[in-house]
Amino acid sequence: HLPAVHARHHPVEDDGVVLVLGGVPKPVDAVMGYVVRTTFGLKPAARVVLSDSRAATLSCVFAAAETATAAGEHLEHALRRIRDEAREAVTAGASILILSDREAGPDQIPIPALLAVSAVHHDLIRQGLRMRCGLVVETGEAREIAHFALLIGYGAAAINPYVAFETIDQLVEEGTFVPPTLDLESAHAHYRKAIGKGLLKIFAKMGISTLRSYRGAQIFEAIGIARPVIDENFTGTRSRI
């Protein structure tokens, strides 16, 4: 069985793909399409519908604190927790890990999505487990094309930007800044298409033609991040400052 506290098992049900992965061998990715999908059909806990796959959800939040020092300690503890839970889940047979910050609130601070996915990505590499699972990020942080590029560049196979979709829902329902004839499904499709085209432009500028070649490539440079943090969570990332 998968870890019960923060990594929950989700049975596979054929009720429509809600997150599309693409580009790496089975059993991690079994369907094609853009890396961004709507939240239609998602249960309270994030789910991925893929044949012959098992998904585990890792809660990427940490307890709020009154001081910066205490908050840093809580964040460090949370990173250790999700790394441990990721290893346990994959060892137990999970082929999809969903890193979710949906439990964020006044007393629960979301771990920065890029930090969470990269920390898990590199820890699984060190443990020799990375090729046995795919990483899905369910975050309220991802909004712009650069956000998606960073998450993919550090190992994410799919992203569910649920706050972006909820914002689109509200804009369409209120008729704010959108044509009156625009329906919800079309609005979601426009957003996904814009992100997809933006990602392709970024790939092209780097001379990359496929998502597979970009995922985990870490074609970035860190600025102002402490060397111990880079070595532990962004292993191999260049930093001159």
JSON list of N, CA and C in Angstrom, two decimals, residues 92-157:
[
{"chain": "A", "resi": 92, "resn": "ALA", "atom": "N", "xyz": [6.50, 1.51, -3.51]},
{"chain": "A", "resi": 92, "resn": "ALA", "atom": "CA", "xyz": [5.26, 0.75, -3.32]},
{"chain": "A", "resi": 92, "resn": "ALA", "atom": "C", "xyz": [4.51, 0.52, -4.63]},
{"chain": "A", "resi": 93, "resn": "GLY", "atom": "N", "xyz": [5.00, 1.09, -5.72]},
{"chain": "A", "resi": 93, "resn": "GLY", "atom": "CA", "xyz": [4.39, 0.80, -7.01]},
{"chain": "A", "resi": 93, "resn": "GLY", "atom": "C", "xyz": [3.73, 1.96, -7.72]},
{"chain": "A", "resi": 94, "resn": "ALA", "atom": "N", "xyz": [3.80, 3.16, -7.15]},
{"chain": "A", "resi": 94, "resn": "ALA", "atom": "CA", "xyz": [3.19, 4.32, -7.81]},
{"chain": "A", "resi": 94, "resn": "ALA", "atom": "C", "xyz": [3.97, 4.68, -9.07]},
{"chain": "A", "resi": 95, "resn": "SER", "atom": "N", "xyz": [3.27, 4.91, -10.17]},
{"chain": "A", "resi": 95, "resn": "SER", "atom": "CA", "xyz": [3.93, 5.33, -11.41]},
{"chain": "A", "resi": 95, "resn": "SER", "atom": "C", "xyz": [3.67, 6.79, -11.73]},
{"chain": "A", "resi": 96, "resn": "ILE", "atom": "N", "xyz": [2.79, 7.43, -10.96]},
{"chain": "A", "resi": 96, "resn": "ILE", "atom": "CA", "xyz": [2.52, 8.86, -11.10]},
{"chain": "A", "resi": 96, "resn": "ILE", "atom": "C", "xyz": [2.56, 9.49, -9.71]},
{"chain": "A", "resi": 97, "resn": "LEU", "atom": "N", "xyz": [3.36, 10.55, -9.54]},
{"chain": "A", "resi": 97, "resn": "LEU", "atom": "CA", "xyz": [3.38, 11.31, -8.30]},
{"chain": "A", "resi": 97, "resn": "LEU", "atom": "C", "xyz": [2.79, 12.68, -8.58]},
{"chain": "A", "resi": 98, "resn": "ILE", "atom": "N", "xyz": [1.75, 13.05, -7.84]},
{"chain": "A", "resi": 98, "resn": "ILE", "atom": "CA", "xyz": [1.10, 14.35, -8.00]},
{"chain": "A", "resi": 98, "resn": "ILE", "atom": "C", "xyz": [1.52, 15.24, -6.85]},
{"chain": "A", "resi": 99, "resn": "LEU", "atom": "N", "xyz": [2.25, 16.30, -7.16]},
{"chain": "A", "resi": 99, "resn": "LEU", "atom": "CA", "xyz": [2.70, 17.25, -6.16]},
{"chain": "A", "resi": 99, "resn": "LEU", "atom": "C", "xyz": [1.68, 18.38, -6.11]},
{"chain": "A", "resi": 100, "resn": "SER", "atom": "N", "xyz": [0.91, 18.43, -5.02]},
{"chain": "A", "resi": 100, "resn": "SER", "atom": "CA", "xyz": [-0.25, 19.32, -4.96]},
{"chain": "A", "resi": 100, "resn": "SER", "atom": "C", "xyz": [-0.15, 20.30, -3.80]},
{"chain": "A", "resi": 101, "resn": "ASP", "atom": "N", "xyz": [-0.51, 21.57, -4.07]},
{"chain": "A", "resi": 101, "resn": "ASP", "atom": "CA", "xyz": [-0.56, 22.57, -2.99]},
{"chain": "A", "resi": 101, "resn": "ASP", "atom": "C", "xyz": [-2.01, 23.00, -2.70]},
{"chain": "A", "resi": 102, "resn": "ARG", "atom": "N", "xyz": [-2.95, 22.16, -3.06]},
{"chain": "A", "resi": 102, "resn": "ARG", "atom": "CA", "xyz": [-4.37, 22.50, -2.84]},
{"chain": "A", "resi": 102, "resn": "ARG", "atom": "C", "xyz": [-4.73, 22.65, -1.36]},
{"chain": "A", "resi": 103, "resn": "GLU", "atom": "N", "xyz": [-3.93, 22.10, -0.46]},
{"chain": "A", "resi": 103, "resn": "GLU", "atom": "CA", "xyz": [-4.23, 22.21, 0.97]},
{"chain": "A", "resi": 103, "resn": "GLU", "atom": "C", "xyz": [-3.73, 23.52, 1.56]},
{"chain": "A", "resi": 104, "resn": "ALA", "atom": "N", "xyz": [-3.21, 24.40, 0.73]},
{"chain": "A", "resi": 104, "resn": "ALA", "atom": "CA", "xyz": [-2.71, 25.70, 1.21]},
{"chain": "A", "resi": 104, "resn": "ALA", "atom": "C", "xyz": [-3.84, 26.53, 1.79]},
{"chain": "A", "resi": 105, "resn": "GLY", "atom": "N", "xyz": [-3.52, 27.30, 2.81]},
{"chain": "A", "resi": 105, "resn": "GLY", "atom": "CA", "xyz": [-4.51, 28.14, 3.47]},
{"chain": "A", "resi": 105, "resn": "GLY", "atom": "C", "xyz": [-3.83, 29.07, 4.45]},
{"chain": "A", "resi": 106, "resn": "PRO", "atom": "N", "xyz": [-4.60, 29.72, 5.33]},
{"chain": "A", "resi": 106, "resn": "PRO", "atom": "CA", "xyz": [-4.01, 30.67, 6.29]},
{"chain": "A", "resi": 106, "resn": "PRO", "atom": "C", "xyz": [-2.92, 30.06, 7.16]},
{"chain": "A", "resi": 107, "resn": "ASP", "atom": "N", "xyz": [-3.06, 28.79, 7.49]},
{"chain": "A", "resi": 107, "resn": "ASP", "atom": "CA", "xyz": [-2.10, 28.13, 8.37]},
{"chain": "A", "resi": 107, "resn": "ASP", "atom": "C", "xyz": [-1.19, 27.15, 7.65]},
{"chain": "A", "resi": 108, "resn": "GLN", "atom": "N", "xyz": [-1.39, 26.99, 6.35]},
{"chain": "A", "resi": 108, "resn": "GLN", "atom": "CA", "xyz": [-0.58, 26.07, 5.56]},
{"chain": "A", "resi": 108, "resn": "GLN", "atom": "C", "xyz": [-0.04, 26.80, 4.34]},
{"chain": "A", "resi": 109, "resn": "ILE", "atom": "N", "xyz": [1.27, 26.96, 4.29]},
{"chain": "A", "resi": 109, "resn": "ILE", "atom": "CA", "xyz": [1.92, 27.71, 3.23]},
{"chain": "A", "resi": 109, "resn": "ILE", "atom": "C", "xyz": [2.36, 26.76, 2.12]},
{"chain": "A", "resi": 110, "resn": "PRO", "atom": "N", "xyz": [2.08, 27.07, 0.88]},
{"chain": "A", "resi": 110, "resn": "PRO", "atom": "CA", "xyz": [2.51, 26.18, -0.20]},
{"chain": "A", "resi": 110, "resn": "PRO", "atom": "C", "xyz": [4.03, 26.22, -0.40]},
{"chain": "A", "resi": 111, "resn": "ILE", "atom": "N", "xyz": [4.62, 25.04, -0.56]},
{"chain": "A", "resi": 111, "resn": "ILE", "atom": "CA", "xyz": [6.02, 24.99, -0.96]},
{"chain": "A", "resi": 111, "resn": "ILE", "atom": "C", "xyz": [6.10, 25.53, -2.38]},
{"chain": "A", "resi": 112, "resn": "PRO", "atom": "N", "xyz": [7.04, 26.42, -2.69]},
{"chain": "A", "resi": 112, "resn": "PRO", "atom": "CA", "xyz": [7.16, 26.88, -4.08]},
{"chain": "A", "resi": 112, "resn": "PRO", "atom": "C", "xyz": [7.19, 25.69, -5.04]},
{"chain": "A", "resi": 113, "resn": "ALA", "atom": "N", "xyz": [6.33, 25.73, -6.04]},
{"chain": "A", "resi": 113, "resn": "ALA", "atom": "CA", "xyz": [6.15, 24.57, -6.91]},
{"chain": "A", "resi": 113, "resn": "ALA", "atom": "C", "xyz": [7.45, 24.13, -7.58]},
{"chain": "A", "resi": 114, "resn": "LEU", "atom": "N", "xyz": [8.26, 25.07, -8.03]},
{"chain": "A", "resi": 114, "resn": "LEU", "atom": "CA", "xyz": [9.52, 24.72, -8.68]},
{"chain": "A", "resi": 114, "resn": "LEU", "atom": "C", "xyz": [10.46, 24.03, -7.69]},
{"chain": "A", "resi": 115, "resn": "LEU", "atom": "N", "xyz": [10.51, 24.52, -6.48]},
{"chain": "A", "resi": 115, "resn": "LEU", "atom": "CA", "xyz": [11.35, 23.90, -5.45]},
{"chain": "A", "resi": 115, "resn": "LEU", "atom": "C", "xyz": [10.89, 22.49, -5.15]},
{"chain": "A", "resi": 116, "resn": "ALA", "atom": "N", "xyz": [9.57, 22.29, -5.04]},
{"chain": "A", "resi": 116, "resn": "ALA", "atom": "CA", "xyz": [9.02, 20.97, -4.72]},
{"chain": "A", "resi": 116, "resn": "ALA", "atom": "C", "xyz": [9.32, 19.96, -5.81]},
{"chain": "A", "resi": 117, "resn": "VAL", "atom": "N", "xyz": [9.03, 20.32, -7.06]},
{"chain": "A", "resi": 117, "resn": "VAL", "atom": "CA", "xyz": [9.21, 19.35, -8.15]},
{"chain": "A", "resi": 117, "resn": "VAL", "atom": "C", "xyz": [10.69, 19.04, -8.36]},
{"chain": "A", "resi": 118, "resn": "SER", "atom": "N", "xyz": [11.55, 20.05, -8.27]},
{"chain": "A", "resi": 118, "resn": "SER", "atom": "CA", "xyz": [12.97, 19.80, -8.48]},
{"chain": "A", "resi": 118, "resn": "SER", "atom": "C", "xyz": [13.56, 18.98, -7.33]},
{"chain": "A", "resi": 119, "resn": "ALA", "atom": "N", "xyz": [13.13, 19.25, -6.10]},
{"chain": "A", "resi": 119, "resn": "ALA", "atom": "CA", "xyz": [13.63, 18.49, -4.95]},
{"chain": "A", "resi": 119, "resn": "ALA", "atom": "C", "xyz": [13.28, 17.01, -5.09]},
{"chain": "A", "resi": 120, "resn": "VAL", "atom": "N", "xyz": [12.04, 16.72, -5.46]},
{"chain": "A", "resi": 120, "resn": "VAL", "atom": "CA", "xyz": [11.61, 15.33, -5.63]},
{"chain": "A", "resi": 120, "resn": "VAL", "atom": "C", "xyz": [12.31, 14.71, -6.83]},
{"chain": "A", "resi": 121, "resn": "HIS", "atom": "N", "xyz": [12.39, 15.44, -7.93]},
{"chain": "A", "resi": 121, "resn": "HIS", "atom": "CA", "xyz": [13.03, 14.96, -9.16]},
{"chain": "A", "resi": 121, "resn": "HIS", "atom": "C", "xyz": [14.46, 14.51, -8.89]},
{"chain": "A", "resi": 122, "resn": "HIS", "atom": "N", "xyz": [15.24, 15.36, -8.24]},
{"chain": "A", "resi": 122, "resn": "HIS", "atom": "CA", "xyz": [16.65, 15.03, -8.02]},
{"chain": "A", "resi": 122, "resn": "HIS", "atom": "C", "xyz": [16.84, 13.97, -6.94]},
{"chain": "A", "resi": 123, "resn": "ASP", "atom": "N", "xyz": [15.98, 13.96, -5.95]},
{"chain": "A", "resi": 123, "resn": "ASP", "atom": "CA", "xyz": [16.10, 12.91, -4.93]},
{"chain": "A", "resi": 123, "resn": "ASP", "atom": "C", "xyz": [15.82, 11.54, -5.53]},
{"chain": "A", "resi": 124, "resn": "LEU", "atom": "N", "xyz": [14.81, 11.46, -6.38]},
{"chain": "A", "resi": 124, "resn": "LEU", "atom": "CA", "xyz": [14.51, 10.18, -7.04]},
{"chain": "A", "resi": 124, "resn": "LEU", "atom": "C", "xyz": [15.65, 9.76, -7.97]},
{"chain": "A", "resi": 125, "resn": "ILE", "atom": "N", "xyz": [16.30, 10.72, -8.61]},
{"chain": "A", "resi": 125, "resn": "ILE", "atom": "CA", "xyz": [17.46, 10.39, -9.44]},
{"chain": "A", "resi": 125, "resn": "ILE", "atom": "C", "xyz": [18.56, 9.78, -8.58]},
{"chain": "A", "resi": 126, "resn": "ARG", "atom": "N", "xyz": [18.83, 10.42, -7.43]},
{"chain": "A", "resi": 126, "resn": "ARG", "atom": "CA", "xyz": [19.88, 9.91, -6.54]},
{"chain": "A", "resi": 126, "resn": "ARG", "atom": "C", "xyz": [19.56, 8.52, -6.02]},
{"chain": "A", "resi": 127, "resn": "GLN", "atom": "N", "xyz": [18.28, 8.23, -5.85]},
{"chain": "A", "resi": 127, "resn": "GLN", "atom": "CA", "xyz": [17.87, 6.92, -5.33]},
{"chain": "A", "resi": 127, "resn": "GLN", "atom": "C", "xyz": [17.70, 5.88, -6.43]},
{"chain": "A", "resi": 128, "resn": "GLY", "atom": "N", "xyz": [17.88, 6.28, -7.69]},
{"chain": "A", "resi": 128, "resn": "GLY", "atom": "CA", "xyz": [17.72, 5.36, -8.80]},
{"chain": "A", "resi": 128, "resn": "GLY", "atom": "C", "xyz": [16.28, 4.99, -9.09]},
{"chain": "A", "resi": 129, "resn": "LEU", "atom": "N", "xyz": [15.34, 5.88, -8.74]},
{"chain": "A", "resi": 129, "resn": "LEU", "atom": "CA", "xyz": [13.91, 5.60, -8.88]},
{"chain": "A", "resi": 129, "resn": "LEU", "atom": "C", "xyz": [13.22, 6.48, -9.91]},
{"chain": "A", "resi": 130, "resn": "ARG", "atom": "N", "xyz": [13.93, 7.46, -10.48]},
{"chain": "A", "resi": 130, "resn": "ARG", "atom": "CA", "xyz": [13.27, 8.47, -11.29]},
{"chain": "A", "resi": 130, "resn": "ARG", "atom": "C", "xyz": [12.59, 7.90, -12.53]},
{"chain": "A", "resi": 131, "resn": "MET", "atom": "N", "xyz": [13.18, 6.90, -13.16]},
{"chain": "A", "resi": 131, "resn": "MET", "atom": "CA", "xyz": [12.62, 6.36, -14.39]},
{"chain": "A", "resi": 131, "resn": "MET", "atom": "C", "xyz": [11.37, 5.52, -14.15]},
{"chain": "A", "resi": 132, "resn": "ARG", "atom": "N", "xyz": [11.00, 5.31, -12.90]},
{"chain": "A", "resi": 132, "resn": "ARG", "atom": "CA", "xyz": [9.85, 4.48, -12.58]},
{"chain": "A", "resi": 132, "resn": "ARG", "atom": "C", "xyz": [8.57, 5.29, -12.38]},
{"chain": "A", "resi": 133, "resn": "CYS", "atom": "N", "xyz": [8.65, 6.61, -12.49]},
{"chain": "A", "resi": 133, "resn": "CYS", "atom": "CA", "xyz": [7.45, 7.41, -12.24]},
{"chain": "A", "resi": 133, "resn": "CYS", "atom": "C", "xyz": [7.48, 8.70, -13.05]},
{"chain": "A", "resi": 134, "resn": "GLY", "atom": "N", "xyz": [6.31, 9.31, -13.20]},
{"chain": "A", "resi": 134, "resn": "GLY", "atom": "CA", "xyz": [6.17, 10.63, -13.79]},
{"chain": "A", "resi": 134, "resn": "GLY", "atom": "C", "xyz": [5.73, 11.61, -12.73]},
{"chain": "A", "resi": 135, "resn": "LEU", "atom": "N", "xyz": [6.09, 12.88, -12.89]},
{"chain": "A", "resi": 135, "resn": "LEU", "atom": "CA", "xyz": [5.75, 13.91, -11.92]},
{"chain": "A", "resi": 135, "resn": "LEU", "atom": "C", "xyz": [4.69, 14.85, -12.49]},
{"chain": "A", "resi": 136, "resn": "VAL", "atom": "N", "xyz": [3.59, 14.98, -11.77]},
{"chain": "A", "resi": 136, "resn": "VAL", "atom": "CA", "xyz": [2.52, 15.91, -12.13]},
{"chain": "A", "resi": 136, "resn": "VAL", "atom": "C", "xyz": [2.47, 16.99, -11.06]},
{"chain": "A", "resi": 137, "resn": "VAL", "atom": "N", "xyz": [2.40, 18.24, -11.48]},
{"chain": "A", "resi": 137, "resn": "VAL", "atom": "CA", "xyz": [2.36, 19.36, -10.54]},
{"chain": "A", "resi": 137, "resn": "VAL", "atom": "C", "xyz": [0.98, 19.99, -10.57]},
{"chain": "A", "resi": 138, "resn": "GLU", "atom": "N", "xyz": [0.32, 20.01, -9.42]},
{"chain": "A", "resi": 138, "resn": "GLU", "atom": "CA", "xyz": [-0.97, 20.69, -9.28]},
{"chain": "A", "resi": 138, "resn": "GLU", "atom": "C", "xyz": [-0.73, 21.90, -8.39]},
{"chain": "A", "resi": 139, "resn": "THR", "atom": "N", "xyz": [-0.68, 23.07, -9.02]},
{"chain": "A", "resi": 139, "resn": "THR", "atom": "CA", "xyz": [-0.27, 24.27, -8.28]},
{"chain": "A", "resi": 139, "resn": "THR", "atom": "C", "xyz": [-1.09, 25.49, -8.67]},
{"chain": "A", "resi": 140, "resn": "GLY", "atom": "N", "xyz": [-1.27, 26.37, -7.71]},
{"chain": "A", "resi": 140, "resn": "GLY", "atom": "CA", "xyz": [-1.92, 27.64, -7.98]},
{"chain": "A", "resi": 140, "resn": "GLY", "atom": "C", "xyz": [-0.94, 28.70, -8.46]},
{"chain": "A", "resi": 141, "resn": "GLU", "atom": "N", "xyz": [0.35, 28.39, -8.42]},
{"chain": "A", "resi": 141, "resn": "GLU", "atom": "CA", "xyz": [1.37, 29.36, -8.82]},
{"chain": "A", "resi": 141, "resn": "GLU", "atom": "C", "xyz": [1.48, 29.53, -10.32]},
{"chain": "A", "resi": 142, "resn": "ALA", "atom": "N", "xyz": [1.34, 28.43, -11.05]},
{"chain": "A", "resi": 142, "resn": "ALA", "atom": "CA", "xyz": [1.58, 28.47, -12.50]},
{"chain": "A", "resi": 142, "resn": "ALA", "atom": "C", "xyz": [0.50, 29.29, -13.21]},
{"chain": "A", "resi": 143, "resn": "ARG", "atom": "N", "xyz": [0.92, 30.33, -13.89]},
{"chain": "A", "resi": 143, "resn": "ARG", "atom": "CA", "xyz": [-0.02, 31.18, -14.63]},
{"chain": "A", "resi": 143, "resn": "ARG", "atom": "C", "xyz": [0.54, 31.52, -16.02]},
{"chain": "A", "resi": 144, "resn": "GLU", "atom": "N", "xyz": [1.81, 31.91, -16.04]},
{"chain": "A", "resi": 144, "resn": "GLU", "atom": "CA", "xyz": [2.43, 32.39, -17.26]},
{"chain": "A", "resi": 144, "resn": "GLU", "atom": "C", "xyz": [3.26, 31.29, -17.92]},
{"chain": "A", "resi": 145, "resn": "ILE", "atom": "N", "xyz": [3.61, 31.52, -19.19]},
{"chain": "A", "resi": 145, "resn": "ILE", "atom": "CA", "xyz": [4.35, 30.52, -19.95]},
{"chain": "A", "resi": 145, "resn": "ILE", "atom": "C", "xyz": [5.68, 30.19, -19.29]},
{"chain": "A", "resi": 146, "resn": "ALA", "atom": "N", "xyz": [6.37, 31.19, -18.77]},
{"chain": "A", "resi": 146, "resn": "ALA", "atom": "CA", "xyz": [7.66, 30.95, -18.12]},
{"chain": "A", "resi": 146, "resn": "ALA", "atom": "C", "xyz": [7.53, 30.02, -16.92]},
{"chain": "A", "resi": 147, "resn": "HIS", "atom": "N", "xyz": [6.40, 30.12, -16.20]},
{"chain": "A", "resi": 147, "resn": "HIS", "atom": "CA", "xyz": [6.18, 29.23, -15.05]},
{"chain": "A", "resi": 147, "resn": "HIS", "atom": "C", "xyz": [6.15, 27.77, -15.51]},
{"chain": "A", "resi": 148, "resn": "PHE", "atom": "N", "xyz": [5.43, 27.53, -16.60]},
{"chain": "A", "resi": 148, "resn": "PHE", "atom": "CA", "xyz": [5.31, 26.17, -17.11]},
{"chain": "A", "resi": 148, "resn": "PHE", "atom": "C", "xyz": [6.66, 25.68, -17.64]},
{"chain": "A", "resi": 149, "resn": "ALA", "atom": "N", "xyz": [7.40, 26.56, -18.30]},
{"chain": "A", "resi": 149, "resn": "ALA", "atom": "CA", "xyz": [8.70, 26.18, -18.84]},
{"chain": "A", "resi": 149, "resn": "ALA", "atom": "C", "xyz": [9.65, 25.77, -17.72]},
{"chain": "A", "resi": 150, "resn": "LEU", "atom": "N", "xyz": [9.65, 26.49, -16.63]},
{"chain": "A", "resi": 150, "resn": "LEU", "atom": "CA", "xyz": [10.52, 26.16, -15.51]},
{"chain": "A", "resi": 150, "resn": "LEU", "atom": "C", "xyz": [10.14, 24.82, -14.88]},
{"chain": "A", "resi": 151, "resn": "LEU", "atom": "N", "xyz": [8.86, 24.61, -14.66]},
{"chain": "A", "resi": 151, "resn": "LEU", "atom": "CA", "xyz": [8.41, 23.36, -14.05]},
{"chain": "A", "resi": 151, "resn": "LEU", "atom": "C", "xyz": [8.77, 22.16, -14.93]},
{"chain": "A", "resi": 152, "resn": "ILE", "atom": "N", "xyz": [8.56, 22.29, -16.23]},
{"chain": "A", "resi": 152, "resn": "ILE", "atom": "CA", "xyz": [8.90, 21.20, -17.15]},
{"chain": "A", "resi": 152, "resn": "ILE", "atom": "C", "xyz": [10.42, 21.02, -17.19]},
{"chain": "A", "resi": 153, "resn": "GLY", "atom": "N", "xyz": [11.15, 22.12, -17.21]},
{"chain": "A", "resi": 153, "resn": "GLY", "atom": "CA", "xyz": [12.60, 22.04, -17.27]},
{"chain": "A", "resi": 153, "resn": "GLY", "atom": "C", "xyz": [13.23, 21.36, -16.08]},
{"chain": "A", "resi": 154, "resn": "TYR", "atom": "N", "xyz": [12.49, 21.32, -14.97]},
{"chain": "A", "resi": 154, "resn": "TYR", "atom": "CA", "xyz": [13.00, 20.65, -13.77]},
{"chain": "A", "resi": 154, "resn": "TYR", "atom": "C", "xyz": [12.24, 19.37, -13.45]},
{"chain": "A", "resi": 155, "resn": "GLY", "atom": "N", "xyz": [11.63, 18.77, -14.48]},
{"chain": "A", "resi": 155, "resn": "GLY", "atom": "CA", "xyz": [11.14, 17.41, -14.31]},
{"chain": "A", "resi": 155, "resn": "GLY", "atom": "C", "xyz": [9.65, 17.17, -14.38]},
{"chain": "A", "resi": 156, "resn": "ALA", "atom": "N", "xyz": [8.81, 18.21, -14.42]},
{"chain": "A", "resi": 156, "resn": "ALA", "atom": "CA", "xyz": [7.37, 17.99, -14.45]},
{"chain": "A", "resi": 156, "resn": "ALA", "atom": "C", "xyz": [6.93, 17.44, -15.80]},
{"chain": "A", "resi": 157, "resn": "ALA", "atom": "N", "xyz": [6.06, 16.43, -15.76]},
{"chain": "A", "resi": 157, "resn": "ALA", "atom": "CA", "xyz": [5.53, 15.85, -17.00]},
{"chain": "A", "resi": 157, "resn": "ALA", "atom": "C", "xyz": [4.17, 16.46, -17.33]}
]
